[in-house]
PDB file of N, CA and C in Angstrom:
ATOM      1  N   MET A  24      10.708 -10.157 -14.131  1.00 76.00           N
ATOM      2  CA  MET A  24       9.409  -9.940 -13.684  1.00 76.00           C
ATOM      3  C   MET A  24       9.322  -9.672 -12.181  1.00 76.00           C
ATOM      4  N   LYS A  25      10.235 -10.211 -11.475  1.00 81.00           N
ATOM      5  CA  LYS A  25      10.352 -10.045  -9.973  1.00 81.00           C
ATOM      6  C   LYS A  25      10.223  -8.587  -9.636  1.00 81.00           C
ATOM      7  N   LYS A  26      11.134  -7.789 -10.352  1.00 84.00           N
ATOM      8  CA  LYS A  26      11.289  -6.335 -10.081  1.00 84.00           C
ATOM      9  C   LYS A  26       9.867  -5.656 -10.170  1.00 84.00           C
ATOM     10  N   PHE A  27       9.159  -5.991 -11.309  1.00 84.00           N
ATOM     11  CA  PHE A  27       7.868  -5.440 -11.571  1.00 84.00           C
ATOM     12  C   PHE A  27       6.816  -5.961 -10.637  1.00 84.00           C
ATOM     13  N   GLU A  28       7.000  -7.181 -10.120  1.00 84.00           N
ATOM     14  CA  GLU A  28       5.996  -7.730  -9.068  1.00 84.00           C
ATOM     15  C   GLU A  28       6.237  -6.919  -7.791  1.00 84.00           C
ATOM     16  N   ASP A  29       7.496  -6.761  -7.369  1.00 87.00           N
ATOM     17  CA  ASP A  29       7.752  -6.066  -6.134  1.00 87.00           C
ATOM     18  C   ASP A  29       7.084  -4.486  -6.304  1.00 87.00           C
ATOM     19  N   LYS A  30       7.359  -3.931  -7.359  1.00 84.00           N
ATOM     20  CA  LYS A  30       6.901  -2.646  -7.553  1.00 84.00           C
ATOM     21  C   LYS A  30       5.313  -2.496  -7.491  1.00 84.00           C
ATOM     22  N   ALA A  31       4.671  -3.421  -8.077  1.00 81.00           N
ATOM     23  CA  ALA A  31       3.191  -3.585  -8.109  1.00 81.00           C
ATOM     24  C   ALA A  31       2.744  -3.794  -6.706  1.00 81.00           C
ATOM     25  N   GLU A  32       3.346  -4.634  -6.011  1.00 82.00           N
ATOM     26  CA  GLU A  32       2.922  -4.883  -4.614  1.00 82.00           C
ATOM     27  C   GLU A  32       2.933  -3.802  -3.806  1.00 82.00           C
ATOM     28  N   LYS A  33       3.919  -2.901  -4.058  1.00 86.00           N
ATOM     29  CA  LYS A  33       4.046  -1.670  -3.241  1.00 86.00           C
ATOM     30  C   LYS A  33       2.916  -0.644  -3.599  1.00 86.00           C
ATOM     31  N   GLY A  34       2.126  -1.072  -4.604  1.00 82.00           N
ATOM     32  CA  GLY A  34       1.043  -0.055  -4.973  1.00 82.00           C
ATOM     33  C   GLY A  34       1.508   0.850  -6.115  1.00 82.00           C
ATOM     34  N   GLN A  35       2.636   0.724  -6.659  1.00 85.00           N
ATOM     35  CA  GLN A  35       2.977   1.533  -7.752  1.00 85.00           C
ATOM     36  C   GLN A  35       2.473   0.967  -9.142  1.00 85.00           C
ATOM     37  N   ILE A  36       2.269   1.824 -10.050  1.00 84.00           N
ATOM     38  CA  ILE A  36       1.741   1.353 -11.331  1.00 84.00           C
ATOM     39  C   ILE A  36       2.876   0.858 -12.145  1.00 84.00           C
ATOM     40  N   VAL A  37       2.611  -0.362 -12.870  1.00 87.00           N
ATOM     41  CA  VAL A  37       3.615  -0.929 -13.798  1.00 87.00           C
ATOM     42  C   VAL A  37       2.963  -0.988 -15.104  1.00 87.00           C
ATOM     43  N   THR A  38       3.665  -0.269 -16.152  1.00 88.00           N
ATOM     44  CA  THR A  38       2.955  -0.349 -17.437  1.00 88.00           C
ATOM     45  C   THR A  38       3.646  -1.376 -18.412  1.00 88.00           C
ATOM     46  N   VAL A  39       2.909  -1.591 -19.428  1.00 90.00           N
ATOM     47  CA  VAL A  39       3.433  -2.559 -20.442  1.00 90.00           C
ATOM     48  C   VAL A  39       4.691  -1.991 -21.070  1.00 90.00           C
ATOM     49  N   GLN A  40       4.669  -0.752 -21.269  1.00 92.00           N
ATOM     50  CA  GLN A  40       5.834  -0.077 -21.912  1.00 92.00           C
ATOM     51  C   GLN A  40       7.045  -0.172 -20.972  1.00 92.00           C
ATOM     52  N   GLU A  41       6.965  -0.044 -19.664  1.00 92.00           N
ATOM     53  CA  GLU A  41       8.217  -0.222 -18.905  1.00 92.00           C
ATOM     54  C   GLU A  41       8.639  -1.708 -19.050  1.00 92.00           C
ATOM     55  N   ILE A  42       7.832  -2.733 -19.086  1.00 91.00           N
ATOM     56  CA  ILE A  42       8.165  -4.099 -19.213  1.00 91.00           C
ATOM     57  C   ILE A  42       8.702  -4.322 -20.443  1.00 91.00           C
ATOM     58  N   LYS A  43       8.214  -3.728 -21.532  1.00 93.00           N
ATOM     59  CA  LYS A  43       8.655  -3.956 -22.973  1.00 93.00           C
ATOM     60  C   LYS A  43      10.130  -3.313 -23.142  1.00 93.00           C
ATOM     61  N   GLU A  44      10.324  -2.260 -22.464  1.00 93.00           N
ATOM     62  CA  GLU A  44      11.615  -1.603 -22.607  1.00 93.00           C
ATOM     63  C   GLU A  44      12.791  -2.395 -21.934  1.00 93.00           C
ATOM     64  N   LYS A  45      12.435  -2.863 -20.789  1.00 92.00           N
ATOM     65  CA  LYS A  45      13.321  -3.716 -19.906  1.00 92.00           C
ATOM     66  C   LYS A  45      13.615  -5.149 -20.696  1.00 92.00           C
ATOM     67  N   TYR A  46      12.474  -5.728 -21.282  1.00 91.00           N
ATOM     68  CA  TYR A  46      12.655  -6.926 -22.158  1.00 91.00           C
ATOM     69  C   TYR A  46      13.570  -6.752 -23.245  1.00 91.00           C
ATOM     70  N   ILE A  47      13.380  -5.515 -24.035  1.00 92.00           N
ATOM     71  CA  ILE A  47      14.183  -5.292 -25.157  1.00 92.00           C
ATOM     72  C   ILE A  47      15.664  -5.119 -24.804  1.00 92.00           C
ATOM     73  N   GLU A  48      15.957  -4.491 -23.593  1.00 93.00           N
ATOM     74  CA  GLU A  48      17.237  -4.297 -22.909  1.00 93.00           C
ATOM     75  C   GLU A  48      17.914  -5.685 -22.746  1.00 93.00           C
ATOM     76  N   LEU A  49      17.105  -6.539 -22.167  1.00 92.00           N
ATOM     77  CA  LEU A  49      17.767  -7.778 -21.801  1.00 92.00           C
ATOM     78  C   LEU A  49      17.882  -8.787 -22.986  1.00 92.00           C
ATOM     79  N   VAL A  50      16.967  -8.841 -23.921  1.00 92.00           N
ATOM     80  CA  VAL A  50      16.945  -9.714 -25.043  1.00 92.00           C
ATOM     81  C   VAL A  50      17.776  -9.159 -26.222  1.00 92.00           C
ATOM     82  N   GLY A  51      17.726  -7.852 -26.433  1.00 92.00           N
ATOM     83  CA  GLY A  51      18.530  -7.187 -27.500  1.00 92.00           C
ATOM     84  C   GLY A  51      17.797  -7.154 -28.894  1.00 92.00           C
ATOM     85  N   HIS A  52      16.476  -7.286 -28.886  1.00 91.00           N
ATOM     86  CA  HIS A  52      15.759  -7.081 -30.077  1.00 91.00           C
ATOM     87  C   HIS A  52      14.328  -6.626 -29.749  1.00 91.00           C
ATOM     88  N   GLU A  53      13.855  -5.984 -30.830  1.00 92.00           N
ATOM     89  CA  GLU A  53      12.388  -5.328 -30.742  1.00 92.00           C
ATOM     90  C   GLU A  53      11.375  -6.441 -30.660  1.00 92.00           C
ATOM     91  N   ILE A  54      10.363  -6.146 -29.868  1.00 91.00           N
ATOM     92  CA  ILE A  54       9.089  -6.949 -29.865  1.00 91.00           C
ATOM     93  C   ILE A  54       7.986  -6.044 -29.886  1.00 91.00           C
ATOM     94  N   GLY A  55       6.715  -6.520 -30.072  1.00 92.00           N
ATOM     95  CA  GLY A  55       5.607  -5.741 -30.128  1.00 92.00           C
ATOM     96  C   GLY A  55       4.970  -5.646 -28.601  1.00 92.00           C
ATOM     97  N   SER A  56       4.172  -4.712 -28.292  1.00 90.00           N
ATOM     98  CA  SER A  56       3.469  -4.653 -27.057  1.00 90.00           C
ATOM     99  C   SER A  56       2.569  -5.891 -26.907  1.00 90.00           C
ATOM    100  N   GLY A  57       1.948  -6.331 -28.129  1.00 92.00           N
ATOM    101  CA  GLY A  57       1.084  -7.591 -27.985  1.00 92.00           C
ATOM    102  C   GLY A  57       1.715  -8.724 -27.344  1.00 92.00           C
ATOM    103  N   GLN A  58       2.970  -8.801 -27.580  1.00 92.00           N
ATOM    104  CA  GLN A  58       3.824  -9.977 -27.041  1.00 92.00           C
ATOM    105  C   GLN A  58       3.945  -9.821 -25.411  1.00 92.00           C
ATOM    106  N   ILE A  59       4.026  -8.746 -24.942  1.00 90.00           N
ATOM    107  CA  ILE A  59       4.097  -8.431 -23.540  1.00 90.00           C
ATOM    108  C   ILE A  59       2.747  -8.693 -22.932  1.00 90.00           C
ATOM    109  N   HIS A  60       1.605  -8.404 -23.614  1.00 91.00           N
ATOM    110  CA  HIS A  60       0.258  -8.619 -23.062  1.00 91.00           C
ATOM    111  C   HIS A  60       0.028 -10.063 -23.062  1.00 91.00           C
ATOM    112  N   LYS A  61       0.461 -10.829 -24.024  1.00 93.00           N
ATOM    113  CA  LYS A  61       0.361 -12.343 -24.036  1.00 93.00           C
ATOM    114  C   LYS A  61       1.116 -12.949 -23.035  1.00 93.00           C
ATOM    115  N   LEU A  62       2.312 -12.381 -22.683  1.00 89.00           N
ATOM    116  CA  LEU A  62       3.236 -12.926 -21.613  1.00 89.00           C
ATOM    117  C   LEU A  62       2.549 -12.672 -20.294  1.00 89.00           C
ATOM    118  N   LEU A  63       1.960 -11.540 -20.146  1.00 89.00           N
ATOM    119  CA  LEU A  63       1.251 -11.299 -18.793  1.00 89.00           C
ATOM    120  C   LEU A  63       0.105 -12.138 -18.648  1.00 89.00           C
ATOM    121  N   LYS A  64      -0.763 -12.329 -19.689  1.00 91.00           N
ATOM    122  CA  LYS A  64      -2.005 -13.172 -19.624  1.00 91.00           C
ATOM    123  C   LYS A  64      -1.581 -14.453 -19.334  1.00 91.00           C
ATOM    124  N   ARG A  65      -0.552 -15.090 -19.990  1.00 92.00           N
ATOM    125  CA  ARG A  65      -0.075 -16.386 -19.821  1.00 92.00           C
ATOM    126  C   ARG A  65       0.271 -16.659 -18.310  1.00 92.00           C
ATOM    127  N   ASN A  66       0.946 -15.613 -17.746  1.00 87.00           N
ATOM    128  CA  ASN A  66       1.341 -15.796 -16.349  1.00 87.00           C
ATOM    129  C   ASN A  66       0.239 -15.335 -15.358  1.00 87.00           C
ATOM    130  N   GLY A  67      -0.941 -15.097 -15.785  1.00 88.00           N
ATOM    131  CA  GLY A  67      -2.079 -14.865 -14.798  1.00 88.00           C
ATOM    132  C   GLY A  67      -2.167 -13.473 -14.428  1.00 88.00           C
ATOM    133  N   TYR A  68      -1.476 -12.566 -14.981  1.00 85.00           N
ATOM    134  CA  TYR A  68      -1.617 -11.082 -14.647  1.00 85.00           C
ATOM    135  C   TYR A  68      -2.771 -10.447 -15.347  1.00 85.00           C
ATOM    136  N   ARG A  69      -3.396  -9.488 -14.703  1.00 82.00           N
ATOM    137  CA  ARG A  69      -4.487  -8.757 -15.286  1.00 82.00           C
ATOM    138  C   ARG A  69      -4.540  -7.374 -14.930  1.00 82.00           C
ATOM    139  N   LYS A  70      -5.208  -6.426 -15.602  1.00 80.00           N
ATOM    140  CA  LYS A  70      -5.059  -5.062 -15.267  1.00 80.00           C
ATOM    141  C   LYS A  70      -6.236  -4.760 -14.175  1.00 80.00           C
ATOM    142  N   VAL A  71      -5.742  -4.233 -13.083  1.00 74.00           N
ATOM    143  CA  VAL A  71      -6.575  -3.912 -11.926  1.00 74.00           C
ATOM    144  C   VAL A  71      -6.427  -2.477 -11.597  1.00 74.00           C
ATOM    145  N   MET A  72      -7.451  -1.663 -11.783  1.00 72.00           N
ATOM    146  CA  MET A  72      -7.331  -0.274 -11.434  1.00 72.00           C
ATOM    147  C   MET A  72      -8.693   0.107 -10.637  1.00 72.00           C
ATOM    148  N   PRO A  73      -8.542   1.077  -9.739  1.00 73.00           N
ATOM    149  CA  PRO A  73      -9.753   1.496  -8.994  1.00 73.00           C
ATOM    150  C   PRO A  73     -10.566   2.514  -9.879  1.00 73.00           C
ATOM    151  N   ARG A  74     -11.742   2.448  -9.757  1.00 73.00           N
ATOM    152  CA  ARG A  74     -12.569   3.558 -10.508  1.00 73.00           C
ATOM    153  C   ARG A  74     -12.337   4.923 -10.082  1.00 73.00           C
ATOM    154  N   SER A  75     -12.367   5.770 -11.001  1.00 79.00           N
ATOM    155  CA  SER A  75     -12.185   7.187 -10.583  1.00 79.00           C
ATOM    156  C   SER A  75     -13.508   7.630  -9.711  1.00 79.00           C
ATOM    157  N   LYS A  76     -14.675   7.102 -10.025  1.00 79.00           N
ATOM    158  CA  LYS A  76     -15.790   7.377  -9.322  1.00 79.00           C
ATOM    159  C   LYS A  76     -16.964   6.367  -9.620  1.00 79.00           C
ATOM    160  N   HIS A  77     -17.855   6.214  -8.739  1.00 81.00           N
ATOM    161  CA  HIS A  77     -19.014   5.240  -8.930  1.00 81.00           C
ATOM    162  C   HIS A  77     -19.805   5.740 -10.206  1.00 81.00           C
ATOM    163  N   PRO A  78     -20.064   4.738 -11.071  1.00 78.00           N
ATOM    164  CA  PRO A  78     -20.830   5.107 -12.219  1.00 78.00           C
ATOM    165  C   PRO A  78     -22.220   5.645 -12.038  1.00 78.00           C
ATOM    166  N   ASN A  79     -22.851   5.333 -10.922  1.00 84.00           N
ATOM    167  CA  ASN A  79     -24.221   5.715 -10.550  1.00 84.00           C
ATOM    168  C   ASN A  79     -24.303   6.776  -9.516  1.00 84.00           C
ATOM    169  N   LYS A  80     -23.237   7.366  -9.242  1.00 85.00           N
ATOM    170  CA  LYS A  80     -23.141   8.347  -8.091  1.00 85.00           C
ATOM    171  C   LYS A  80     -24.036   9.612  -8.544  1.00 85.00           C
ATOM    172  N   ALA A  81     -24.740  10.118  -7.598  1.00 84.00           N
ATOM    173  CA  ALA A  81     -25.551  11.270  -7.705  1.00 84.00           C
ATOM    174  C   ALA A  81     -24.698  12.476  -7.868  1.00 84.00           C
ATOM    175  N   SER A  82     -25.125  13.577  -8.482  1.00 88.00           N
ATOM    176  CA  SER A  82     -24.296  14.757  -8.481  1.00 88.00           C
ATOM    177  C   SER A  82     -24.287  15.426  -7.183  1.00 88.00           C
ATOM    178  N   GLU A  83     -23.284  16.229  -6.979  1.00 88.00           N
ATOM    179  CA  GLU A  83     -23.013  16.901  -5.733  1.00 88.00           C
ATOM    180  C   GLU A  83     -24.332  17.718  -5.248  1.00 88.00           C
ATOM    181  N   GLU A  84     -24.950  18.520  -6.282  1.00 89.00           N
ATOM    182  CA  GLU A  84     -26.088  19.249  -6.003  1.00 89.00           C
ATOM    183  C   GLU A  84     -27.314  18.281  -5.470  1.00 89.00           C
ATOM    184  N   THR A  85     -27.494  17.155  -5.953  1.00 88.00           N
ATOM    185  CA  THR A  85     -28.555  16.363  -5.537  1.00 88.00           C
ATOM    186  C   THR A  85     -28.237  15.797  -4.221  1.00 88.00           C
ATOM    187  N   ILE A  86     -26.948  15.558  -3.806  1.00 86.00           N
ATOM    188  CA  ILE A  86     -26.555  15.109  -2.484  1.00 86.00           C
ATOM    189  C   ILE A  86     -26.798  16.181  -1.482  1.00 86.00           C
ATOM    190  N   GLU A  87     -26.496  17.408  -1.739  1.00 88.00           N
ATOM    191  CA  GLU A  87     -26.731  18.482  -0.895  1.00 88.00           C
ATOM    192  C   GLU A  87     -28.212  18.852  -0.694  1.00 88.00           C
ATOM    193  N   THR A  88     -29.102  18.811  -1.745  1.00 87.00           N
ATOM    194  CA  THR A  88     -30.371  18.904  -1.676  1.00 87.00           C
ATOM    195  C   THR A  88     -31.010  17.814  -0.768  1.00 87.00           C
ATOM    196  N   THR A  89     -30.705  16.593  -0.967  1.00 86.00           N
ATOM    197  CA  THR A  89     -31.122  15.477  -0.115  1.00 86.00           C
ATOM    198  C   THR A  89     -30.831  15.724   1.341  1.00 86.00           C
ATOM    199  N   LYS A  90     -29.670  16.166   1.677  1.00 86.00           N
ATOM    200  CA  LYS A  90     -29.193  16.473   2.987  1.00 86.00           C
ATOM    201  C   LYS A  90     -30.110  17.422   3.723  1.00 86.00           C
ATOM    202  N   LYS A  91     -30.417  18.554   2.865  1.00 83.00           N
ATOM    203  CA  LYS A  91     -31.261  19.595   3.379  1.00 83.00           C
ATOM    204  C   LYS A  91     -32.669  19.116   3.645  1.00 83.00           C
ATOM    205  N   LEU A  92     -33.209  18.198   2.822  1.00 84.00           N
ATOM    206  CA  LEU A  92     -34.488  17.766   3.000  1.00 84.00           C
ATOM    207  C   LEU A  92     -34.633  16.868   4.321  1.00 84.00           C
ATOM    208  N   LYS A  93     -33.599  16.114   4.530  1.00 76.00           N
ATOM    209  CA  LYS A  93     -33.609  15.194   5.715  1.00 76.00           C
ATOM    210  C   LYS A  93     -33.526  15.920   6.951  1.00 76.00           C
ATOM    211  N   LYS A  94     -33.009  17.120   6.988  1.00 70.00           N
ATOM    212  CA  LYS A  94     -32.838  17.908   8.236  1.00 70.00           C
ATOM    213  C   LYS A  94     -34.077  18.430   8.770  1.00 70.00           C
ATOM    214  N   GLN A  95     -34.986  18.738   7.782  1.00 62.00           N
ATOM    215  CA  GLN A  95     -36.249  19.366   8.135  1.00 62.00           C
ATOM    216  C   GLN A  95     -37.246  18.523   8.735  1.00 62.00           C
TER     217      GLN A  95
END
């Protein structure tokens, strides 16, 4: 887990699939993704991602029109 913590702290994305593959390599048998999710939850990890855009942001056309109205 330390390897993945360091990667996440550097701002890189860590996926469940990556953790699962490494776990399988270390333990030697298959597990489900759900077990990795439970492991992460048990250790206090959660998914944190920035929004791609604000949900209530006005369209570019509306923003430009408003700028023109304010200049007059």
